[in-house]
């Protein structure tokens, strides 16, 4: 995710994170814990019939003011309101008028020093670059039909197929045929094509069959200058500035505080109308700035963890880490996600570096979201990017996921086993002919749950069944971090042809999409997009990050394979079991001595499936494998790099050769 240098972290950092933390509680930490807290729904701004009311939480301030402006930047304040002390560490100011259309900032004096102005931490509307908060009629930003807008219903997260997308990647290329390139509105445009007869945009998503779009950070982030839209800037957005307002560079008019809000809502509604849910990537674990962040300018020190010497601790690798275990910060995270769920109808949340947060906070987040929307879900990176003062047993780490209710973590196990290690570009994985990863692939197949035939002592990353249910696991072989799958295959398969690499991608994704747990894919891999071999493209230009949609024609067979693979999963609950017990009962691995081969059956009409048995044989070797399939009336679903969820033909079983780098999937109803 990172702004500075963003390693995607697997085993190495997870292990480091489990090392004993340095003496956790500093004097500062103890002091902050004694501060009064305030969680009223009027924090910072409330406009009602009696006027405009400001309430700032800043217990140690010696004074606080509200500055009122007529515009979002470059104009002097038209009024300055002195705030008076309220209860529970707050400061208050009121005016009898409804100041709709005005902008405001807070200015706090603490320790004898008057700090810079800040829009606060609860600005729900902001102007250009988020420098000033805006007073708007939020209800007026709702698109038509918003009250009836609903995301897709899910029995469990494992029914989701998640597509991770950056707004700009998805629509900025000329071949997208989209009018609002790089904007929220890009996803509201039906009927777009790549000029070669193939759909793009939201129609493409429907055709592919994914259930949820996971949008990279879409709150107001710091690094793209919203006042200079034509500058061709790009950033992933892992540098939070205003957590509760959308990013302005994705709107058609960053200076108009309502535009970014209503346009993001229109995006959500268009996706919901297409039957697609929206997951938002949230980055509460650190802020873009330290002393100059909105947290620091509101209540200096409180929202962050520190080292014993008073400096910021840095589990994020971005210069600071927030302190979710402190009540006011915990409340902030919970209220913030609740706000996005209620106001924007966001269906799911992906927590960046979730291991920086404490388990209790994450459990409260998930519970609060379920109350708002029982179809919502939460997943995150179960690791940190550096050590933290928070004791490891309190961290929302992958290894602790069994203690988290309704939360899933990314499986770096399946990721690294299938394609090779994320940071060692040339290293192959199971799908590309490296032996020794078979047991870790099996760990992926059973979603890191306990299974009598899986030997966790042979796991590459985690050595125990850390998940208590498959609903706790997100399976993937690539995401925005590190090499895209296409680039990873190019780096690890020197001398290979494009066709050979596409074959390897098909095998890799077939393992992911048929495994228990929830599948997740990086946008554009269905057309075999690349990122020009660059690992960390967080601020690379469009030439690197944009998806060229003419690839949908060039690689149409690849797209068809992904579409059918997704359809297979969605039509068959056997791939979507929800308990570890069902997986242990219904999955039976075959004893295979050949390297780079995993073969198993899903039995017993698992999950109520029409198929009594599904047989899957993954051959990652560079030589053919001869499988011995029981005699029966089999439907051949996948073979030799081809797939059709309705069947490619039939087979009586017996000896079947599985060509190199391919999956064989057979199914029978009796
Ligand atoms: Ca911004």
XYZ file of C-alpha atoms and ligand atoms in Angstrom:
671
model
C 0.000 0.000 0.000
C 2.767 2.360 0.596
C 3.453 5.945 -0.051
C 7.145 5.709 0.702
C 8.271 2.161 0.215
C 5.621 -0.403 0.431
C 6.709 -3.956 0.934
C 3.776 -6.349 0.804
C 4.429 -8.279 3.856
C 4.121 -11.901 4.385
C 6.021 -14.299 6.497
C 8.958 -12.106 7.261
C 7.126 -9.228 8.852
C 4.457 -11.382 10.413
C 7.199 -13.234 12.216
C 8.928 -10.015 13.189
C 5.635 -8.698 14.467
C 5.363 -11.625 16.809
C 8.671 -10.873 18.431
C 8.260 -9.493 21.952
C 7.422 -5.822 21.740
C 9.609 -3.279 23.381
C 8.317 -2.087 26.725
C 4.883 -1.165 25.519
C 3.478 1.563 27.741
C 5.339 4.819 27.735
C 4.541 7.575 30.210
C 2.763 9.322 27.367
C 0.566 6.321 26.705
C -0.452 6.184 30.341
C -1.291 9.855 30.362
C -3.439 9.664 27.218
C -5.408 6.787 28.664
C -6.625 9.111 31.423
C -8.041 11.746 29.067
C -11.830 12.156 29.022
C -13.449 10.967 25.799
C -16.473 12.109 23.854
C -18.510 10.191 21.314
C -21.535 12.369 20.637
C -23.002 12.407 17.137
C -22.474 16.170 17.003
C -18.672 15.969 16.948
C -17.200 18.932 15.119
C -20.256 20.013 13.124
C -23.987 19.854 13.459
C -26.490 21.978 11.572
C -30.090 21.982 12.751
C -33.063 24.311 13.091
C -31.365 26.202 15.905
C -28.284 27.009 13.873
C -24.739 25.744 13.346
C -22.956 24.011 16.214
C -19.259 23.239 16.483
C -17.898 20.707 18.994
C -14.202 19.919 18.977
C -12.614 17.232 21.137
C -9.281 18.495 22.451
C -8.909 17.877 26.194
C -5.534 19.527 26.698
C -6.196 22.627 24.631
C -5.969 25.967 26.363
C -8.138 27.578 23.759
C -9.873 26.806 20.464
C -11.431 28.818 17.646
C -13.506 28.209 14.563
C -12.603 30.211 11.472
C -15.400 30.735 8.945
C -14.708 31.227 5.241
C -16.719 32.043 2.158
C -14.687 29.771 -0.132
C -12.539 26.657 -0.029
C -9.143 28.371 -0.338
C -7.166 31.587 -0.872
C -9.613 33.833 0.970
C -9.409 35.368 4.460
C -11.688 34.279 7.268
C -14.954 36.186 7.403
C -15.515 35.323 11.035
C -13.655 33.804 13.969
C -15.629 32.107 16.730
C -14.069 31.622 20.145
C -14.931 28.197 21.478
C -15.713 27.608 25.138
C -14.981 24.534 27.196
C -17.654 21.867 27.073
C -17.918 18.519 28.790
C -15.708 15.465 28.237
C -12.731 17.273 26.766
C -14.721 19.245 24.209
C -14.816 22.844 23.064
C -18.017 24.362 21.706
C -19.204 27.294 19.621
C -22.665 28.002 18.243
C -24.199 30.462 15.832
C -27.952 30.869 15.326
C -27.694 30.782 11.519
C -27.442 27.724 9.328
C -24.108 28.414 7.662
C -24.763 26.293 4.579
C -22.294 27.099 1.823
C -19.598 28.292 4.221
C -16.267 26.641 4.984
C -14.511 26.304 8.333
C -11.355 25.283 10.103
C -10.421 24.847 13.738
C -7.416 26.429 15.431
C -6.245 25.041 18.738
C -3.857 26.498 21.293
C -2.016 23.927 23.353
C 1.119 24.129 25.469
C 1.225 27.872 24.913
C 1.425 27.390 21.156
C -1.283 28.125 18.597
C -1.282 25.335 16.038
C -1.992 25.539 12.327
C -5.579 25.471 11.157
C -7.187 22.113 10.540
C -10.513 20.999 9.060
C -10.662 18.655 12.065
C -10.911 14.882 11.925
C -14.630 14.627 11.229
C -14.992 16.792 8.127
C -17.657 15.099 6.007
C -17.355 17.619 3.206
C -14.235 19.441 2.109
C -13.033 21.774 -0.613
C -9.954 21.553 -2.803
C -7.185 19.441 -1.297
C -9.277 19.041 1.847
C -7.826 22.142 3.480
C -11.137 23.531 4.689
C -14.221 21.688 5.823
C -17.494 22.611 4.181
C -20.975 23.098 5.551
C -23.393 21.519 3.107
C -26.792 19.899 3.070
C -25.694 16.275 3.042
C -29.179 14.998 2.191
C -29.061 16.979 -1.031
C -26.126 14.859 -2.204
C -28.230 11.699 -2.365
C -28.856 10.499 -5.912
C -32.365 9.650 -7.005
C -33.586 6.391 -5.532
C -30.874 6.401 -2.852
C -33.265 5.527 -0.033
C -34.008 2.226 -1.758
C -30.414 1.496 -2.723
C -29.118 -1.847 -1.445
C -25.952 -3.842 -2.021
C -26.046 -7.532 -2.918
C -27.166 -10.043 -0.341
C -24.654 -12.629 0.769
C -25.168 -15.684 2.914
C -21.461 -15.516 3.770
C -18.359 -13.648 2.669
C -17.238 -16.830 0.909
C -19.980 -16.179 -1.662
C -18.168 -13.004 -2.705
C -15.782 -12.714 -5.653
C -13.699 -9.617 -5.032
C -12.142 -7.451 -7.743
C -9.511 -5.008 -6.495
C -9.494 -1.827 -8.539
C -7.935 1.621 -8.635
C -10.242 4.212 -10.194
C -7.552 5.487 -12.501
C -6.205 2.078 -13.556
C -9.664 1.001 -14.542
C -10.795 3.850 -16.729
C -7.960 6.208 -17.629
C -6.699 4.417 -20.758
C -8.095 5.826 -24.014
C -9.317 2.335 -24.898
C -11.743 2.343 -21.962
C -14.183 4.352 -24.064
C -15.309 5.937 -20.804
C -16.138 9.646 -20.620
C -15.283 10.293 -16.955
C -11.849 8.704 -17.009
C -10.234 8.283 -13.613
C -13.344 9.506 -11.809
C -15.996 7.962 -9.566
C -18.458 8.534 -12.405
C -16.505 6.158 -14.659
C -18.379 3.310 -13.032
C -21.753 4.879 -13.780
C -21.388 4.655 -17.553
C -23.105 1.684 -19.174
C -22.538 0.666 -22.771
C -18.868 1.573 -23.049
C -16.572 -0.441 -25.312
C -12.913 -0.615 -26.236
C -13.627 0.330 -29.838
C -13.072 -3.281 -30.878
C -16.485 -4.528 -29.905
C -15.758 -5.621 -26.337
C -17.372 -4.101 -23.282
C -15.463 -2.028 -20.746
C -16.349 -0.313 -17.484
C -19.298 -1.490 -15.460
C -20.549 -3.723 -18.290
C -17.202 -5.490 -18.237
C -17.579 -6.167 -14.521
C -21.018 -7.664 -15.079
C -19.715 -9.795 -17.913
C -16.830 -11.039 -15.783
C -19.230 -11.929 -12.989
C -17.482 -10.542 -9.932
C -19.743 -9.818 -6.952
C -17.791 -6.985 -5.325
C -15.489 -4.232 -6.462
C -12.835 -3.359 -3.910
C -11.844 0.238 -4.561
C -8.411 1.392 -3.470
C -8.475 4.275 -0.954
C -11.216 6.696 -1.915
C -11.314 8.921 1.161
C -9.521 12.262 0.783
C -5.825 11.512 0.557
C -2.866 13.794 0.464
C -0.606 13.212 -2.489
C -2.517 14.244 -5.594
C -2.929 17.981 -6.091
C -6.643 18.407 -6.650
C -6.088 21.939 -7.936
C -4.046 20.605 -10.835
C -6.127 17.865 -12.424
C -4.395 17.875 -15.813
C -1.006 17.072 -14.274
C -1.421 13.352 -14.863
C -0.755 12.548 -11.230
C -1.243 9.091 -9.913
C -1.236 7.704 -6.420
C -2.673 4.631 -4.773
C -3.915 6.821 -1.935
C -2.414 5.175 1.136
C -1.740 8.588 2.630
C -4.911 9.557 4.480
C -5.782 13.181 5.061
C -9.545 13.497 5.672
C -10.967 10.100 6.573
C -14.629 10.978 6.226
C -14.795 12.758 2.883
C -14.154 11.333 -0.587
C -10.987 12.082 -2.534
C -11.352 15.184 -4.676
C -9.252 14.099 -7.650
C -11.846 11.396 -8.349
C -14.576 14.011 -8.613
C -15.308 16.217 -11.597
C -15.085 19.357 -9.426
C -12.828 19.191 -6.344
C -13.683 22.776 -5.388
C -17.357 21.886 -5.003
C -17.639 19.919 -1.738
C -20.936 18.306 -2.756
C -19.655 17.030 -6.100
C -17.263 14.396 -4.757
C -19.927 13.160 -2.357
C -22.788 12.861 -4.788
C -20.544 11.398 -7.499
C -19.233 8.705 -5.190
C -22.784 7.859 -4.162
C -23.800 7.658 -7.811
C -20.930 5.237 -8.345
C -22.100 3.057 -5.482
C -25.666 3.131 -6.736
C -24.662 2.229 -10.296
C -22.701 -0.743 -9.001
C -25.523 -1.805 -6.704
C -27.997 -1.515 -9.572
C -25.685 -3.869 -11.490
C -25.787 -6.307 -8.575
C -22.225 -5.501 -7.517
C -21.181 -4.592 -3.977
C -18.573 -2.020 -3.013
C -15.672 -2.664 -0.667
C -13.600 0.317 0.404
C -9.932 0.151 1.314
C -9.443 1.998 4.609
C -6.151 3.095 6.101
C -6.742 4.066 9.715
C -3.335 2.692 10.710
C -1.340 5.829 9.897
C -1.706 9.321 8.498
C 0.129 11.086 5.685
C 1.544 13.659 8.074
C 2.767 13.415 11.658
C 2.791 16.701 13.572
C 0.837 18.334 10.751
C -1.905 15.725 10.450
C -5.473 16.603 11.335
C -5.194 14.308 14.345
C -2.118 16.166 15.615
C -3.586 19.599 14.958
C -6.724 18.637 16.881
C -5.394 16.797 19.925
C -1.600 16.533 19.627
C -0.100 13.180 20.521
C -3.243 11.366 21.556
C -4.065 9.478 18.360
C -0.619 7.926 17.865
C 1.638 5.399 19.505
C 5.090 6.475 20.547
C 8.449 5.074 21.419
C 9.778 5.569 24.945
C 11.743 8.592 23.722
C 8.506 10.257 22.610
C 9.051 9.819 18.875
C 6.374 8.269 16.699
C 6.526 4.506 16.567
C 6.217 3.268 13.008
C 4.560 -0.098 12.492
C 3.188 1.246 9.195
C 6.565 1.972 7.630
C 5.091 5.377 6.756
C 6.358 7.414 9.678
C 3.722 6.851 12.329
C 1.047 4.471 13.584
C -2.285 5.239 15.166
C -3.402 4.016 18.589
C -6.660 2.085 18.129
C -6.528 0.826 21.697
C -7.211 4.356 23.001
C -10.907 5.015 23.414
C -11.218 8.174 21.329
C -9.243 6.611 18.450
C -11.179 3.364 18.688
C -14.442 5.293 18.588
C -13.155 7.270 15.632
C -12.458 4.152 13.578
C -15.768 2.550 14.474
C -17.830 5.687 13.854
C -15.969 6.357 10.610
C -16.720 2.953 9.064
C -20.302 3.204 10.322
C -20.557 6.546 8.581
C -19.321 5.133 5.269
C -21.671 2.174 5.589
C -24.708 4.341 6.354
C -24.082 7.445 4.275
C -22.397 5.807 1.248
C -23.859 2.291 1.490
C -20.377 0.764 1.448
C -20.758 -3.008 1.711
C -17.357 -4.053 2.947
C -14.114 -2.727 4.306
C -10.546 -3.792 3.657
C -8.266 -2.742 6.487
C -4.783 -1.794 5.458
C -2.099 -3.184 7.809
C -4.841 -4.410 10.104
C -2.220 -5.941 12.386
C -1.489 -2.429 13.643
C -4.988 -2.271 15.103
C -5.960 -4.148 18.220
C -8.278 -7.144 18.111
C -10.922 -5.546 20.327
C -11.304 -2.575 17.995
C -11.618 -4.806 14.952
C -14.242 -6.972 16.637
C -16.240 -3.881 17.524
C -15.915 -2.624 13.933
C -17.280 -5.857 12.508
C -20.124 -6.024 15.019
C -21.133 -2.408 14.383
C -21.185 -2.979 10.624
C -23.270 -6.120 10.899
C -25.890 -4.123 12.800
C -26.125 -1.695 9.897
C -25.969 -4.285 7.135
C -25.919 -8.038 7.783
C -24.395 -8.533 4.302
C -21.361 -6.427 5.109
C -17.941 -7.883 5.716
C -14.467 -6.930 6.862
C -11.066 -8.223 5.840
C -7.571 -6.953 6.163
C -3.863 -7.413 6.005
C -3.082 -9.498 9.063
C 0.392 -8.106 9.468
C 2.306 -4.897 10.172
C 5.144 -3.237 8.276
C 7.359 -2.845 11.328
C 7.343 -3.473 15.039
C 4.776 -1.816 17.250
C 4.510 -1.004 20.955
C 1.171 -2.840 20.922
C 1.800 -6.323 22.308
C 1.606 -8.993 19.595
C -1.182 -10.876 21.350
C -3.418 -7.802 21.074
C -2.735 -7.188 17.393
C -5.259 -8.059 14.669
C -2.705 -10.340 13.036
C -3.329 -13.213 10.680
C -2.192 -15.625 13.376
C -4.854 -14.212 15.727
C -7.774 -14.344 13.288
C -9.501 -17.113 15.208
C -10.102 -14.507 17.923
C -11.719 -12.115 15.479
C -15.410 -12.489 14.827
C -16.559 -11.937 11.264
C -13.184 -10.749 9.990
C -11.021 -12.292 7.283
C -7.308 -12.008 6.534
C -5.336 -12.311 3.340
C -3.686 -15.695 2.890
C -0.071 -15.043 2.041
C 0.217 -18.823 2.289
C -1.654 -19.560 -0.931
C -0.267 -16.425 -2.581
C 3.392 -17.292 -2.185
C 2.953 -21.044 -2.586
C 1.149 -20.824 -5.915
C 3.140 -18.150 -7.729
C 6.396 -17.989 -5.740
C 7.523 -15.538 -3.111
C 6.108 -12.031 -3.506
C 9.425 -10.232 -3.197
C 11.739 -12.734 -4.888
C 10.783 -11.906 -8.460
C 12.542 -14.839 -10.115
C 11.313 -17.451 -7.639
C 8.778 -19.847 -9.069
C 5.835 -21.330 -7.249
C 3.675 -24.421 -7.453
C 1.949 -23.265 -10.645
C 5.254 -22.599 -12.360
C 7.077 -25.797 -11.553
C 8.773 -25.269 -8.214
C 8.449 -28.390 -6.074
C 8.081 -28.246 -2.307
C 5.017 -26.030 -2.104
C 2.438 -28.819 -2.340
C 1.520 -28.845 1.336
C 1.144 -25.069 1.430
C -1.153 -25.250 -1.596
C -3.229 -27.730 0.396
C -3.244 -25.268 3.308
C -4.679 -22.763 0.846
C -7.297 -25.183 -0.449
C -8.652 -25.800 3.066
C -8.459 -22.074 3.927
C -5.912 -22.580 6.708
C -8.398 -24.622 8.734
C -7.532 -27.855 10.502
C -7.771 -30.839 8.158
C -6.681 -34.396 8.961
C -4.735 -34.726 5.708
C -2.903 -31.401 5.835
C 0.459 -31.320 7.595
C 0.925 -27.762 8.795
C 4.489 -28.466 9.900
C 5.326 -28.406 6.174
C 3.712 -25.007 5.606
C 5.960 -22.388 4.055
C 4.550 -19.371 5.874
C 2.300 -20.358 8.763
C 2.832 -23.625 10.561
C -0.563 -24.018 12.188
C -4.218 -23.963 11.210
C -4.794 -20.368 12.191
C -8.305 -20.031 10.747
C -11.244 -21.522 12.605
C -13.509 -21.074 9.569
C -13.000 -20.497 5.823
C -14.903 -17.222 6.203
C -11.715 -15.892 7.814
C -9.566 -16.282 4.704
C -9.086 -14.213 1.527
C -7.298 -16.133 -1.226
C -5.256 -14.380 -3.873
C -2.177 -14.560 -6.033
C -1.794 -10.870 -6.682
C -3.046 -7.436 -5.703
C -1.948 -3.844 -6.252
C 1.196 -4.486 -4.195
C 4.307 -6.041 -5.717
C 4.505 -7.545 -9.182
C 1.217 -8.154 -10.924
C 0.688 -11.821 -11.707
C 1.557 -11.160 -15.332
C 4.848 -9.531 -14.360
C 5.643 -12.154 -11.730
C 5.250 -14.879 -14.341
C 7.440 -12.986 -16.796
C 10.148 -12.535 -14.165
C 10.077 -16.137 -13.006
C 9.650 -17.862 -16.378
C 12.552 -16.557 -18.463
C 12.451 -17.727 -22.056
C 8.755 -18.596 -21.843
C 6.159 -17.626 -24.401
C 3.193 -15.423 -23.603
C 0.941 -18.426 -24.129
C 2.896 -20.405 -21.536
C 2.599 -17.587 -19.034
C -1.121 -17.268 -19.631
C -1.424 -20.979 -19.013
C 0.379 -20.567 -15.713
C -1.923 -17.688 -14.766
C -4.941 -19.876 -15.494
C -3.638 -22.650 -13.281
C -2.773 -20.196 -10.510
C -6.195 -18.574 -10.534
C -7.961 -21.916 -10.860
C -6.362 -22.917 -7.566
C -7.461 -19.625 -5.980
C -11.026 -19.665 -7.264
C -11.721 -23.297 -6.380
C -10.189 -23.061 -2.903
C -12.266 -22.647 0.234
C -12.312 -19.092 1.541
C -13.026 -15.957 -0.488
C -11.327 -15.320 -3.851
C -9.808 -11.958 -4.621
C -8.271 -10.773 -7.875
C -6.399 -7.742 -9.117
C -8.259 -5.745 -11.760
C -7.193 -6.409 -15.303
C -5.629 -9.782 -14.772
C -8.585 -11.209 -16.631
C -7.151 -9.531 -19.741
C -3.562 -10.312 -18.683
C -2.637 -6.703 -17.913
C 0.864 -5.988 -16.686
C 2.590 -3.149 -14.834
C 5.745 -3.141 -16.925
C 7.628 -5.239 -14.405
C 7.501 -2.616 -11.650
C 6.917 -3.786 -8.073
C 5.787 -0.655 -6.299
C 3.681 1.424 -8.670
C 2.088 3.597 -5.981
C 2.930 6.751 -7.881
C 3.885 5.418 -11.290
C 2.304 7.183 -14.232
C -0.724 5.996 -16.135
C 1.534 4.403 -18.749
C 2.422 1.831 -16.084
C -0.814 1.516 -14.130
C -3.562 1.939 -16.702
C -5.338 -1.135 -18.009
C -5.201 -1.236 -21.802
C -8.624 -2.586 -22.703
C -7.605 -3.641 -26.202
C -6.048 -6.564 -24.312
C -9.563 -7.889 -23.935
C -9.433 -8.720 -27.641
C -5.778 -9.726 -27.743
C -6.293 -12.059 -24.792
C -9.938 -12.930 -25.275
C -9.311 -16.594 -24.429
C -7.845 -15.517 -21.114
C -10.873 -13.402 -20.333
C -13.205 -16.252 -21.245
C -11.294 -18.569 -18.917
C -11.586 -16.190 -15.963
C -15.274 -15.580 -16.630
C -16.038 -19.296 -16.722
C -13.919 -19.916 -13.629
C -15.903 -17.301 -11.721
C -19.176 -18.732 -13.013
C -18.132 -22.205 -11.887
C -17.466 -20.952 -8.393
C -20.653 -18.939 -8.149
C -22.821 -21.810 -9.389
C -21.347 -24.393 -7.026
C -21.556 -24.058 -3.261
C -19.071 -26.905 -2.866
C -16.342 -24.299 -3.357
C -17.909 -22.083 -0.723
C -18.234 -24.099 2.452
C -18.592 -22.004 5.597
C -17.290 -24.224 8.387
C -14.016 -25.981 9.085
C -15.952 -29.124 9.998
C -17.584 -29.262 6.553
C -14.221 -28.846 4.875
C -12.624 -31.596 6.971
C -15.548 -33.895 6.209
C -15.987 -33.146 2.512
C -12.491 -32.596 1.145
C -10.334 -35.650 0.574
C -6.831 -35.339 -0.798
C -5.385 -38.082 -2.986
C -2.016 -39.545 -2.098
C 0.271 -38.304 -4.846
C 4.016 -38.894 -4.858
C 4.777 -36.814 -7.955
C 6.155 -33.353 -7.224
C 4.109 -30.292 -8.170
C 0.825 -32.153 -8.240
C -2.099 -31.732 -5.867
C -5.211 -33.839 -6.387
C -8.358 -33.851 -4.290
C -12.080 -34.407 -4.248
C -14.919 -32.367 -2.823
C -17.449 -34.981 -1.766
C -20.947 -35.421 -0.367
C -22.752 -32.749 -2.397
C -20.869 -30.275 -0.222
C -22.806 -27.157 0.648
C -25.892 -28.643 -1.053
C -24.123 -28.781 -4.412
C -25.708 -30.608 -7.348
C -22.348 -32.319 -7.822
C -21.888 -35.320 -5.591
C -18.155 -35.238 -6.250
C -15.828 -32.722 -7.816
C -12.330 -33.963 -8.655
C -9.558 -31.406 -9.039
C -6.043 -32.224 -10.210
C -3.526 -29.384 -10.359
C -0.386 -30.152 -12.309
C 2.177 -27.413 -11.773
C 4.995 -29.548 -13.153
C 6.567 -29.024 -16.523
C 5.835 -32.641 -17.419
C 2.491 -34.386 -17.924
C 0.889 -36.150 -14.976
C -1.165 -39.274 -15.376
C -4.162 -39.143 -13.071
C -6.176 -42.217 -12.147
C -9.789 -41.191 -11.863
C -12.446 -43.584 -10.511
C -14.778 -44.970 -13.145
C -17.984 -42.964 -13.412
C -20.065 -40.587 -15.435
C -17.898 -37.517 -15.235
C -18.458 -34.126 -16.761
C -15.179 -32.529 -17.787
C -15.204 -28.920 -16.620
C -11.568 -27.922 -17.042
C -8.757 -29.574 -18.927
C -5.553 -28.504 -20.625
C -6.076 -24.771 -20.140
C -9.736 -24.794 -21.177
C -12.771 -24.442 -18.940
C -16.534 -24.404 -19.268
C -18.725 -24.351 -16.193
C -21.359 -26.320 -18.132
C -18.816 -28.889 -19.251
C -16.380 -29.392 -22.102
C -17.516 -32.978 -22.587
C -17.787 -36.232 -20.642
C -15.365 -38.862 -19.414
C -15.741 -42.365 -18.017
C -12.755 -41.774 -15.757
C -9.790 -44.115 -15.685
C -6.386 -42.905 -16.772
C -6.382 -39.243 -17.776
C -3.257 -37.333 -18.701
C -3.085 -33.860 -17.168
C -0.808 -31.763 -19.380
C 1.908 -29.601 -17.817
C 0.811 -26.372 -16.100
C -2.894 -27.093 -16.152
C -5.876 -28.007 -14.038
C -8.199 -30.938 -14.555
C -11.648 -30.502 -13.036
C -14.233 -33.252 -13.297
C -17.612 -33.515 -11.631
C -20.294 -36.138 -11.251
C -23.805 -35.975 -9.945
C -23.994 -39.666 -8.969
Ca -7.054 14.765 -1.716
